[in-house]
Short mmCIF file of C-alpha atoms (C1' of nucleotides) in Angstrom, two decimals:
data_model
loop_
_atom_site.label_atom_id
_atom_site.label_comp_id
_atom_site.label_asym_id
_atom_site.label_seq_id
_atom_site.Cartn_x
_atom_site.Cartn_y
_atom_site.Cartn_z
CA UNK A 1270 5.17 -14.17 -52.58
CA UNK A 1271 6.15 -12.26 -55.14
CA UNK A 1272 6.00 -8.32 -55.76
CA UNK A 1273 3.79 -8.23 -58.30
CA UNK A 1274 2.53 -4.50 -59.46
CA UNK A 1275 -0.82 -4.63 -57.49
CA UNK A 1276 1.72 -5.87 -54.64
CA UNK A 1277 3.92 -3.11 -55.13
CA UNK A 1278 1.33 -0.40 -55.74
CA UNK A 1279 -0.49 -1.62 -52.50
CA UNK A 1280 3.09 -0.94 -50.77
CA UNK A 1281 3.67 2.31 -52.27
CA UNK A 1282 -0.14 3.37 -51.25
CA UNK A 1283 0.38 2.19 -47.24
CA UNK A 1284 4.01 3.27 -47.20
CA UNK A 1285 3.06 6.90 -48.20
CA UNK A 1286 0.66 6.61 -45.32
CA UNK A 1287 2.66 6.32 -42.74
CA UNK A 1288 2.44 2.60 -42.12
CA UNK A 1289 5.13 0.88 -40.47
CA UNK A 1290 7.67 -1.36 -42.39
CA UNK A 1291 5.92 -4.10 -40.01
CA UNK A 1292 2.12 -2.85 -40.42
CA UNK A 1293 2.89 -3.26 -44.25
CA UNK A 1294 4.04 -6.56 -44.11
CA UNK A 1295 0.93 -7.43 -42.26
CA UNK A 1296 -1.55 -6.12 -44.71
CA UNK A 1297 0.63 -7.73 -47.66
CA UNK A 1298 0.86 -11.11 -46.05
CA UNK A 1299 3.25 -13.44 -47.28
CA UNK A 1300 6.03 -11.08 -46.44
CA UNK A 1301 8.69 -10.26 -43.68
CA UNK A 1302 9.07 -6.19 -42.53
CA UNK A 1303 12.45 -6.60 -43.86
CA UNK A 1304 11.64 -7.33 -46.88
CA UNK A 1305 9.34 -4.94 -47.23
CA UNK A 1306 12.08 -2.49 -45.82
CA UNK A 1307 14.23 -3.75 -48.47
CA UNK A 1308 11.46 -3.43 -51.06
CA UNK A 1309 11.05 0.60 -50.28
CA UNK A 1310 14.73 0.71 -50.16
CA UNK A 1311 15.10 -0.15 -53.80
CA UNK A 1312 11.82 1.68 -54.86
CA UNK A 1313 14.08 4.90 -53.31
CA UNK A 1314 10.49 5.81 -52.20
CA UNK A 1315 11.55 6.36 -48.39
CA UNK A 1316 10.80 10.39 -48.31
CA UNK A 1317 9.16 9.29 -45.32
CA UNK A 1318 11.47 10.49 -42.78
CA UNK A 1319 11.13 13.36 -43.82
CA UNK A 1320 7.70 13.74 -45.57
CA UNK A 1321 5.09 12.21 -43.34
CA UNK A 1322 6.48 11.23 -39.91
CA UNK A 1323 8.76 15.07 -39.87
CA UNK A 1324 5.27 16.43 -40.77
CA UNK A 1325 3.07 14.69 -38.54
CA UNK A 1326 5.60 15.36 -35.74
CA UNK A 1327 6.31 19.15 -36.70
CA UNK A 1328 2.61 19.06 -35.60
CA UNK A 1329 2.23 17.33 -32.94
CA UNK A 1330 5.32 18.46 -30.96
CA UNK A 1331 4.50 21.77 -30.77
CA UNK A 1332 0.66 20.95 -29.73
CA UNK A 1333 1.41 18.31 -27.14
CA UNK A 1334 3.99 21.15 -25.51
CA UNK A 1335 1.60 23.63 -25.73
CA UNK A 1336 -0.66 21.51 -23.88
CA UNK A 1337 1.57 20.54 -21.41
CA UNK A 1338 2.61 24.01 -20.68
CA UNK A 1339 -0.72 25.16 -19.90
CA UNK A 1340 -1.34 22.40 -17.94
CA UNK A 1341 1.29 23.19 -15.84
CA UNK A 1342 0.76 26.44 -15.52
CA UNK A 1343 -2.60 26.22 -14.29
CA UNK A 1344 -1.34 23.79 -11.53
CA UNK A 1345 1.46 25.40 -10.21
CA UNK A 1346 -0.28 28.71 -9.29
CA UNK A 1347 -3.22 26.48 -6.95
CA UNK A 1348 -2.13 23.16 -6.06
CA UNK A 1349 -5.61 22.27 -4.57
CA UNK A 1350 -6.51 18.81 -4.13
CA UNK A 1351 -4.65 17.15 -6.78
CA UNK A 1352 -1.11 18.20 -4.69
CA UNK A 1353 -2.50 16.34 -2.00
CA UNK A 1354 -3.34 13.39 -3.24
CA UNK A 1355 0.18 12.92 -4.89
CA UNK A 1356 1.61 13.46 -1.38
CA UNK A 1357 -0.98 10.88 0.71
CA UNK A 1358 0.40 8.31 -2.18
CA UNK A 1359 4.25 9.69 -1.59
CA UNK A 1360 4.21 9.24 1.69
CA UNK A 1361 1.94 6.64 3.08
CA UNK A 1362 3.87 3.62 0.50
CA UNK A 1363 7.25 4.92 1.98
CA UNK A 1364 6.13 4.51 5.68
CA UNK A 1365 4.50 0.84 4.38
CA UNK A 1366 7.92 -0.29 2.84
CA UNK A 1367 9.96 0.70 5.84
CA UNK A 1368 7.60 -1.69 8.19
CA UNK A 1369 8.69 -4.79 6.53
CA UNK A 1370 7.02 -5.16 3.09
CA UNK A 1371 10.57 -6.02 2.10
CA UNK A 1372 9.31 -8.03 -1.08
CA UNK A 1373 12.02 -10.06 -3.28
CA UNK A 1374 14.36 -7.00 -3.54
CA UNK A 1375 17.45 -6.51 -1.11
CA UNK A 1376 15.95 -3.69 0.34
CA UNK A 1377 18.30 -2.73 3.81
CA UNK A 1378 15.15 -3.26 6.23
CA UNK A 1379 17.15 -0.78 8.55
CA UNK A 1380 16.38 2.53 6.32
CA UNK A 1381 13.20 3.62 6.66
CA UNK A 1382 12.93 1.45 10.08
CA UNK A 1383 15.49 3.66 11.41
CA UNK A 1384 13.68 6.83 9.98
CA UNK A 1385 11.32 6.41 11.82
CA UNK A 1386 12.26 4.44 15.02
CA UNK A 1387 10.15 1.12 14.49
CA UNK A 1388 10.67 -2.23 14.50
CA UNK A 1389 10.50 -4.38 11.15
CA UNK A 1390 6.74 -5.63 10.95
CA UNK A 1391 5.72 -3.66 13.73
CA UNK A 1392 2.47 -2.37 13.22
CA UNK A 1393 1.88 -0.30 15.94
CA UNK A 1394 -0.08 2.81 15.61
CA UNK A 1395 1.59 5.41 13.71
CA UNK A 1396 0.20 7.72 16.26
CA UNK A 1397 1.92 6.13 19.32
CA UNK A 1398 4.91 6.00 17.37
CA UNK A 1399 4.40 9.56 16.97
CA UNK A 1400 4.26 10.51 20.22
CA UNK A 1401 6.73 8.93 20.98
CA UNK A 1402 8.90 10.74 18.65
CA UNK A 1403 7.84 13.99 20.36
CA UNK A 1404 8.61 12.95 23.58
CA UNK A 1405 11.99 11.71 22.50
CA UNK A 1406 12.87 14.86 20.42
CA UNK A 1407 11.79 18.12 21.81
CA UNK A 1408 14.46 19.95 19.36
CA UNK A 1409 11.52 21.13 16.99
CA UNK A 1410 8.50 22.69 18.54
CA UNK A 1411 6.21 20.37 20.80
CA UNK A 1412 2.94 19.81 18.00
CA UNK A 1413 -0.65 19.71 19.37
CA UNK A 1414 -2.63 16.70 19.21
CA UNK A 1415 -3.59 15.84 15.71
CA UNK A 1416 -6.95 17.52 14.42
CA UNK A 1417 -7.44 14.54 12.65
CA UNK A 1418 -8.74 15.42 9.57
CA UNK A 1419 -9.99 13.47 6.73
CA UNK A 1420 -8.59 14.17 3.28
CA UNK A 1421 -11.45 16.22 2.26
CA UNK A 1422 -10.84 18.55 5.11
CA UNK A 1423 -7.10 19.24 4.30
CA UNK A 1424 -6.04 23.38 2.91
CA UNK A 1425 -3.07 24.79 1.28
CA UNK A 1426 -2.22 25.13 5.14
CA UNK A 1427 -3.03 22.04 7.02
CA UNK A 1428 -0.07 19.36 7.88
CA UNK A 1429 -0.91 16.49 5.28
CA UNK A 1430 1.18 14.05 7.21
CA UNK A 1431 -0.64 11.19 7.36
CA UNK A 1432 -1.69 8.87 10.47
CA UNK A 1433 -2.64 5.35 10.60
CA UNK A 1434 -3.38 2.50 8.87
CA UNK A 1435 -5.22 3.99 5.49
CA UNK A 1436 -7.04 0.90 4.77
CA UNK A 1437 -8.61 1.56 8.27
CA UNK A 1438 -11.12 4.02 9.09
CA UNK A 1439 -9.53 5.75 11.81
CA UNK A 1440 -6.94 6.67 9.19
CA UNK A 1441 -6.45 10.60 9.16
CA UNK A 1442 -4.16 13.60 8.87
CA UNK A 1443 -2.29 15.47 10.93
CA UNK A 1444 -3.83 18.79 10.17
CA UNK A 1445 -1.92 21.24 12.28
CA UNK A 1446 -1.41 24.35 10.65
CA UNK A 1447 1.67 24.02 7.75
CA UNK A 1448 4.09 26.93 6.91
CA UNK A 1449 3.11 28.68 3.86
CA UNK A 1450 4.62 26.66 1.23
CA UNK A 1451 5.04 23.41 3.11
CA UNK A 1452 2.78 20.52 3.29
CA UNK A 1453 3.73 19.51 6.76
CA UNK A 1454 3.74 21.72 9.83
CA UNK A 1455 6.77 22.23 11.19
CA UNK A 1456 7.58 18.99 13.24
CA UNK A 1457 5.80 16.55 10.53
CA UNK A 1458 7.77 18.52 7.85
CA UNK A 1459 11.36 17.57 9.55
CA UNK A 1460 10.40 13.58 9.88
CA UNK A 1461 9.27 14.05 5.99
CA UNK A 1462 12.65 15.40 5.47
CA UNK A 1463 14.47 12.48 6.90
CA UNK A 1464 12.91 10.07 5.18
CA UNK A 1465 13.16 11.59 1.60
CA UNK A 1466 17.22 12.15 2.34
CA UNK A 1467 17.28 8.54 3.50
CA UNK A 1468 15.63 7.39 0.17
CA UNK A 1469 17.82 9.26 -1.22
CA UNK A 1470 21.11 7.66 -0.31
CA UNK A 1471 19.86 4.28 -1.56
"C1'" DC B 225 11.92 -6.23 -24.22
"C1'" DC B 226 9.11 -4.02 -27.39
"C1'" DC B 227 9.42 -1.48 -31.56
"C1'" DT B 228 11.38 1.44 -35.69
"C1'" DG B 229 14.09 1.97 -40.25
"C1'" DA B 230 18.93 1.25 -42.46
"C1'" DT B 231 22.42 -1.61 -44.23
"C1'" DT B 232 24.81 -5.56 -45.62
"C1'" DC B 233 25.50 -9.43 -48.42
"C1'" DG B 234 24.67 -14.24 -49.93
"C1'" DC B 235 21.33 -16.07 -52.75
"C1'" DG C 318 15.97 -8.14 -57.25
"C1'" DC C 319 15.25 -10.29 -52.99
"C1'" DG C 320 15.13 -10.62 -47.97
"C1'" DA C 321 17.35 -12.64 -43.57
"C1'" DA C 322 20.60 -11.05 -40.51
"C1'" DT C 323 22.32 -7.50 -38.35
"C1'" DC C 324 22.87 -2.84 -36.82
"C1'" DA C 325 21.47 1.54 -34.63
"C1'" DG C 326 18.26 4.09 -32.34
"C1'" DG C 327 13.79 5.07 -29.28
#
DNA sequence: CCCTGATTCGC
DNA sequence: GCGAATCAGG
């Protein structure tokens, strides 16, 4: 194909649009993006990097920040339900993985297994496993029996550390009361710690 | 790896 | 003038 004036016109028209180099080359047919690259090269008709696209994103930037911004402003002040959510998805993969998921990657199986004191594939009850913990470490404070509550039930101040299997239904929370700011009660909050330093390391 | 435009250089 | 190849950047 040759660049004939309708051709060229036709470029000019979808250039100053905002069209990619590629989009062009599309609508033309007949033609590579490079050579319709080359073609606005010679025409000298390549303002746009600093006509359209500085424009367009001279608007944008400062709306999609703005946006943002509120966005997290509004958040931070009342985390609500959406803060627990993030931290049932946080946590509950992380205990998964450490109980043998392993997958293709070279993942050391002794990590999160050694977190928290299981056996690779062992699928145990995270509550016995629990206990068991307690039992074993009496440095923190002995916790109460889990008020096993279901997501729905969960407050700025109930432990969100979660128990059981969560595909099964008697999958719940811990939901002893949390320090202000944290979403674990104490005890909950120090395994939650060990296992986020040992990710860490990796 | 997908895309973008910019540049080079043989045709 | 043309555009494939290549480069640089996101």
């Amino acid at each position: 194909m040759s660049w004939t004036d309708e051709r060229v016109d036709l470029l000019k028209q979808l250039w100053s649009e905002g069209l990619s180099a590629s989009q062009i080359a599309d609508r033309l047919g007949g033609v590579s993006r490079n050579a319709v690259i080359g073609k606005v090269h010679r025409l000298k008709l390549e303002s746009r990097g600093k006509t359209s696209v500085i424009d367009a994103k001279s608007v944008e930037t400062p709306v999609e920040v703005e946006a943002e911004t509120e966005e997290r402003v509004e958040k931070t002040p009342e985390p609500r339900l959406e803060t627990v959510e993030e931290t049932v998805e946080m946590v509950v993969p992380a205990r998964l993985v450490s109980s043998g998921g392993g997958m293709s990657r070279a993942m050391p199986r002794t990590m999160g297994a050694t977190a928290l004191k299981m056996e690779p594939g062992d699928d145990v009850d995270f509550e016995a496993d629990i206990e068991e913990v307690q039992e074993t470490r009496p440095s923190g404070e002995v916790v109460p029996i889990a008020r096993k509550l279901s997501l729905v039930q969960l407050t700025e101040r109930t432990c969100k550390w979660p128990v059981g299997d969560p595909l099964h239904d008697d999958f719940h929370f811990c939901g002893n009361t949390a320090p202000d700011a944290s979403p674990y009660c104490s005890f909950h909050a120090k395994l939650a710690f060990q296992t986020v330093e040992r990710r860490r390391i990796r």
